[in-house]
Short mmCIF file of C-alpha atoms and ligand atoms in Angstrom, two decimals:
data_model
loop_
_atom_site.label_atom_id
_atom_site.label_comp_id
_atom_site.label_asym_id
_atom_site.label_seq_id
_atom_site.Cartn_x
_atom_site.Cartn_y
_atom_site.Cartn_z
CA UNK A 1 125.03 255.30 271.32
CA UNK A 2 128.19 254.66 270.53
CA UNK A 3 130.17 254.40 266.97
CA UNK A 4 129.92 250.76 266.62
CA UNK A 5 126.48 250.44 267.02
CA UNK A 6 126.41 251.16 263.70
CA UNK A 7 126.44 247.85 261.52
CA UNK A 8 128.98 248.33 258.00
CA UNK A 9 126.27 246.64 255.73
CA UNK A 10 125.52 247.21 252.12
CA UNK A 11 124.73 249.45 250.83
CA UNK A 12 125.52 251.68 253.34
CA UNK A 13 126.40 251.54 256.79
CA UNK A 14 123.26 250.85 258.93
CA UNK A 15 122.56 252.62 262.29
CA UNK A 16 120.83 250.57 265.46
CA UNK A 17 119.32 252.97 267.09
CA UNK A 18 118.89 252.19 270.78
CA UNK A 19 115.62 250.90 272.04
CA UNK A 20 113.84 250.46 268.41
CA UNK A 21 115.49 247.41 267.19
CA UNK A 22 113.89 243.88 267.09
CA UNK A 23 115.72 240.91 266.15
CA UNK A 24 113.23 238.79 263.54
CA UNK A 25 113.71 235.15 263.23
CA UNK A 26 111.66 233.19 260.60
CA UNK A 27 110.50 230.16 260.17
CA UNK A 28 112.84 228.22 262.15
CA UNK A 29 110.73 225.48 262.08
CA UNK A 30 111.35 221.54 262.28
CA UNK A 31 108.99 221.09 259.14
CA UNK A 32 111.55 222.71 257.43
CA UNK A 33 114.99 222.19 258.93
CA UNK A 34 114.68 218.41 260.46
CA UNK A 35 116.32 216.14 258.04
CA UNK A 36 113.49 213.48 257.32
CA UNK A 37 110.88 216.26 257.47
CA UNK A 38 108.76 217.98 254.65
CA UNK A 39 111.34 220.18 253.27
CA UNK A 40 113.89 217.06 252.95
CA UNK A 41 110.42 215.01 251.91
CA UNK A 42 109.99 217.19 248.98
CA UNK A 43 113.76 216.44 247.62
CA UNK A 44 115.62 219.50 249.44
CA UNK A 45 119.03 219.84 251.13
CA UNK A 46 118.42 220.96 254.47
CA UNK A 47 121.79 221.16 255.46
CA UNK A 48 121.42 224.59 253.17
CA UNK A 49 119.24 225.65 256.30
CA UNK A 50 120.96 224.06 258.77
CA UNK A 51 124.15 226.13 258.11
CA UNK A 52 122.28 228.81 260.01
CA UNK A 53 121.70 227.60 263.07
CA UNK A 54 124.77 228.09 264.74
CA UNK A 55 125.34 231.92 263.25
CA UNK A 56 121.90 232.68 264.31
CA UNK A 57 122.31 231.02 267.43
CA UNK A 58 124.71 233.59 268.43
CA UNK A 59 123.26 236.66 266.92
CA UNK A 60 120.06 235.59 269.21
CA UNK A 61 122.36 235.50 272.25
CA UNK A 62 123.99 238.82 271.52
CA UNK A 63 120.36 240.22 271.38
CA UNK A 64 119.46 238.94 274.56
CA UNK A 65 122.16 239.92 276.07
CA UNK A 66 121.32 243.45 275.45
CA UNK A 67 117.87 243.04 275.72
CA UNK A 68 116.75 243.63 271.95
CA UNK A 69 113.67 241.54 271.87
CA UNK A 70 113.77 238.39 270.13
CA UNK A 71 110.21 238.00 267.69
CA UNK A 72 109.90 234.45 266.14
CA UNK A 73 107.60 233.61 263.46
CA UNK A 74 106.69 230.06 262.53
CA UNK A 75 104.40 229.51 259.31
CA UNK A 76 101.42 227.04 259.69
CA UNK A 77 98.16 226.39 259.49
CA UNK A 78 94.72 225.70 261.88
CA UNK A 79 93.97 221.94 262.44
CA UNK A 80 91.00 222.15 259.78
CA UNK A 81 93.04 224.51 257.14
CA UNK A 82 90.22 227.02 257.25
CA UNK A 83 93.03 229.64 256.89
CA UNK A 84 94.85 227.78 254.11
CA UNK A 85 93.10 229.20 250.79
CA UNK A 86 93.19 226.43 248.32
CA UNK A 87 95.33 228.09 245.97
CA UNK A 88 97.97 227.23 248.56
CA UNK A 89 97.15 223.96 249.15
CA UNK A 90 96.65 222.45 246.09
CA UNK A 91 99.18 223.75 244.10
CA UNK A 92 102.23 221.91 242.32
CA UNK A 93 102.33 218.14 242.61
CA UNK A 94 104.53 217.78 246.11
CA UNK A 95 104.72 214.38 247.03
CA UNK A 96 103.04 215.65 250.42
CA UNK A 97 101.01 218.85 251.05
CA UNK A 98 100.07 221.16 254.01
CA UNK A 99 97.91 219.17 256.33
CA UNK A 100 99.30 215.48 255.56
CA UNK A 101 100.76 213.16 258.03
CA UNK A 102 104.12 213.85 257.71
CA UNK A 103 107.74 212.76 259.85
CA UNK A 104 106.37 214.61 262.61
CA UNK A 105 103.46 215.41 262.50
CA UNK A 106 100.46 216.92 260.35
CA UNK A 107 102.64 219.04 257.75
CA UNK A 108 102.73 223.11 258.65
CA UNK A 109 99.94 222.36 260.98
CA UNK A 110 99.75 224.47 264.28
CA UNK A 111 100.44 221.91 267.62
CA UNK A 112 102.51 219.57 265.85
CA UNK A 113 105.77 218.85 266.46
CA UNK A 114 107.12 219.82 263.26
CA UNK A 115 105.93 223.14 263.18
CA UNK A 116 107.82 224.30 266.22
CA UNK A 117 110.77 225.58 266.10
CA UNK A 118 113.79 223.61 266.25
CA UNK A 119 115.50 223.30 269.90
CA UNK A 120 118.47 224.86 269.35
CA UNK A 121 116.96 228.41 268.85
CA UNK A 122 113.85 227.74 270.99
CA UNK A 123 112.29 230.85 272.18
CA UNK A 124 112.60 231.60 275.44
CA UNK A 125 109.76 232.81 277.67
CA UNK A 126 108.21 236.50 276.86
CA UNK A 127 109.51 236.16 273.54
CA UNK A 128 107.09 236.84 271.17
CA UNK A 129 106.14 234.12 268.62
CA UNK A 130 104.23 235.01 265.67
CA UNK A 131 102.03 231.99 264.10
CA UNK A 132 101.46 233.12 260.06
CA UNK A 133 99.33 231.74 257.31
CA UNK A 134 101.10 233.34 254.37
CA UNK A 135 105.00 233.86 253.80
CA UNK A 136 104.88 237.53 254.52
CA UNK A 137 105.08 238.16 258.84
CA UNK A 138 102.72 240.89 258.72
CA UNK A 139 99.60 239.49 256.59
CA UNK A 140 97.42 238.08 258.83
CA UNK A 141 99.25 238.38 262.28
CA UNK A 142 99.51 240.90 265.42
CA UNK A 143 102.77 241.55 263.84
CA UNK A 144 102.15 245.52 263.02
CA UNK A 145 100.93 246.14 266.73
CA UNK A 146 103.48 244.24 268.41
CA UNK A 147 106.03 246.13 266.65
CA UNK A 148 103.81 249.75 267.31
CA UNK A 149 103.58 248.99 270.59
CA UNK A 150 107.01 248.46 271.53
CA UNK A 151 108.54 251.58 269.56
CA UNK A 152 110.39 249.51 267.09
CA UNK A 153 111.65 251.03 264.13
CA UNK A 154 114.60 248.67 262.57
CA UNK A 155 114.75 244.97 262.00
CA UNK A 156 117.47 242.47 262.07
CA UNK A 157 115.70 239.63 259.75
CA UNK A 158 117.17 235.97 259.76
CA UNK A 159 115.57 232.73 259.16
CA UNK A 160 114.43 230.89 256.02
CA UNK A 161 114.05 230.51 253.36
CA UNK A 162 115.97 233.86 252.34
CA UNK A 163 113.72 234.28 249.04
CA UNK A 164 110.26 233.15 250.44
CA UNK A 165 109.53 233.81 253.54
CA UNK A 166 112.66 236.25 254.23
CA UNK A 167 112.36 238.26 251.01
CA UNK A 168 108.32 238.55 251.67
CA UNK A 169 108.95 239.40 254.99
CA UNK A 170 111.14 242.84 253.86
CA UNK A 171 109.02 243.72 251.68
CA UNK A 172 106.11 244.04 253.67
CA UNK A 173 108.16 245.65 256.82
CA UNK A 174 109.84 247.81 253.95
CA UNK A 175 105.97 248.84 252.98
CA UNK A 176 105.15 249.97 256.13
CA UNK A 177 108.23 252.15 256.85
CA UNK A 178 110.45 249.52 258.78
CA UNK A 179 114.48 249.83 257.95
CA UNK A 180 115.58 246.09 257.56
CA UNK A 181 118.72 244.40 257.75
CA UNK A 182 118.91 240.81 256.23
CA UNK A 183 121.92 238.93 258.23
CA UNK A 184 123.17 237.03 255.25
CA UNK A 185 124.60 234.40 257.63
CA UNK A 186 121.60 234.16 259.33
CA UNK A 187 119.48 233.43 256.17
CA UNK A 188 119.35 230.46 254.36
CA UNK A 189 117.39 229.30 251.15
CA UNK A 190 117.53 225.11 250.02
CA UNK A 191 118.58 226.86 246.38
CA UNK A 192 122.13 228.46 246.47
CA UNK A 193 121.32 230.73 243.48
CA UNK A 194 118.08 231.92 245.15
CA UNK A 195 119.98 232.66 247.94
CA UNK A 196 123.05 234.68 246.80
CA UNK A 197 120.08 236.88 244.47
CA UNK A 198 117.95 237.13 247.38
CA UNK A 199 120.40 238.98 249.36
CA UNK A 200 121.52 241.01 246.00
CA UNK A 201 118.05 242.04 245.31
CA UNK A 202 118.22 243.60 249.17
CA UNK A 203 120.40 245.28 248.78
CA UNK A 204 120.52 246.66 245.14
CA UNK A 205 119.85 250.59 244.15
CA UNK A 206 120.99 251.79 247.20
CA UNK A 207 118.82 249.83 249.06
CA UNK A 208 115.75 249.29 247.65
CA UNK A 209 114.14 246.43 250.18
CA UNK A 210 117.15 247.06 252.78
CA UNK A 211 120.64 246.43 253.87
CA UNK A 212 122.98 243.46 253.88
CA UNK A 213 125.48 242.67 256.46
CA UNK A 214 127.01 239.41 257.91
CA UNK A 215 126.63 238.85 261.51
CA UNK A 216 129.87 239.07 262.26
CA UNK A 217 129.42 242.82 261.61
CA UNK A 218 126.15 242.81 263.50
CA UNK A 219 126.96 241.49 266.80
CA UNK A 220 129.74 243.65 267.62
CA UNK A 221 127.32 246.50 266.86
CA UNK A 222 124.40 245.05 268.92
CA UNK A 223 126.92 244.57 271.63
CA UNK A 224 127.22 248.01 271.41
CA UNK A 225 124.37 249.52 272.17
CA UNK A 226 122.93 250.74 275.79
CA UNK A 227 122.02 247.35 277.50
CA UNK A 228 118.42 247.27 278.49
CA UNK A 229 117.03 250.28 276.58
CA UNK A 230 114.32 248.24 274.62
CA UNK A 231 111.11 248.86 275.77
CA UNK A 232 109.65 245.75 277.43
CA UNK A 233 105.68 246.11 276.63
CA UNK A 234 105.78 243.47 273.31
CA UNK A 235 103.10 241.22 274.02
CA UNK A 236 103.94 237.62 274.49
CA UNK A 237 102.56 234.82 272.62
CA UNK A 238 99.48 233.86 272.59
C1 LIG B 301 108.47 228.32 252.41
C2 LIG B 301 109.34 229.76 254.13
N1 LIG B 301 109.60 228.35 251.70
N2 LIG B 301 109.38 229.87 255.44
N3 LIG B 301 108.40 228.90 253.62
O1 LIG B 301 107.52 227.73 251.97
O2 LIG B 301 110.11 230.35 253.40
#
């Protein structure tokens, strides 16, 4: 390893240490990105999402390119919502819920078009791609012995939205021993405030969830490290 595969983040500077790092990408799904789908639907600016793309877009080539695998995680539901509990469902007022027709598709439902991810950060194939109930990546998915099985120890996290799914996300990985990087660049939330607190709370008392760092300071680090050193046993998608 060399000394720039070490990311300056906040609080601290944040080690990659070669062969245990996964690059996490969440939610980068049409329901909620698309303009005219079910996050615009429910009154939302999804340019506030969209402004990740092309950051993330790059941080995802930089991790190819050094073979750091790529997980995705898209949140959704089975056809007949028996693994939406109606607490989830039937909360609020939204003008349309989980499971409705929607711009493309059933809303959050597995198969449709809107709960794919969006083309321009498509996975490519043996990429894993995690399919979640809940907000959290590790409740209710193969997430735990994907990671296990691959020797992973420290996660790059990107995706949306930076206080939901993001901020659930690190705190379940933080739970379970996992060192976590948020790439601030890389996250996005449709409420600015959310966002900018999201990231603080990270970071804050020396790191009580995990680090911060833009990825302009994490791609010259992942560029860094020994190409090819990730172990290649994650198990693809189902
Ligand atoms: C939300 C997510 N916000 N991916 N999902 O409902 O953060």
């Amino acid at each position: 390893m060399t000394e720039r595969a070490t990311v300056p983040a906040t609080p601290s500077e944040f080690p990659l240490p070669p062969g245990q790092v996964a690059l996490v990408v969440i939610d980068m799904q049409r329901d909620f990105l698309l303009p005219g789908g079910f996050g615009e639907s429910l009154g939302n600016d999804v340019s506030l999402l969209r402004q990740t793309i092309e950051p993330l877009a790059g941080l995802i080539a930089a991790a190819r390119s050094m073979g750091v695998p790529v997980i995705h995680t898209r949140e959704g539901h089975l056809p007949d919502l028996s693994d939406c509990p109606p607490a989830k469902l039937n909360r609020g007022e939204p003008s349309a819920r989980i499971g409705d027709p929607g711009a493309f598709g059933r809303i959050l439902i597995r198969g449709e078009y809107g709960h794919d991810i969006i083309d321009e950060l498509a996975p490519i194939p043996g990429e894993v791609v995690i399919d979640k109930p809940g907000k959290g990546a590790f409740y209710a998915t193969e997430l735990s012995e994907v990671l296990e099985s691959a020797g992973i120890t420290t996660l790059l996290v990107t995706g949306v939205t930076t206080e939901v799914c993001v901020h659930t996300t690190v705190r379940e990985a933080n739970d379970r021993g996992y060192r976590c990087l948020v790439v601030s660049d890389c996250v996005g939330s449709y409420f600015p405030e959310f966002h900018r607190v999201g990231l603080e709370m990270v970071a804050a008392q020396g790191g009580i969830f995990g680090w911060v760092a833009d990825s302009a300071a994490v791609v010259p680090a992942l560029t860094a490290l020994p190409a090819g050193q990730t172990p290649l046993n994650l198990t693809p998608a189902k």
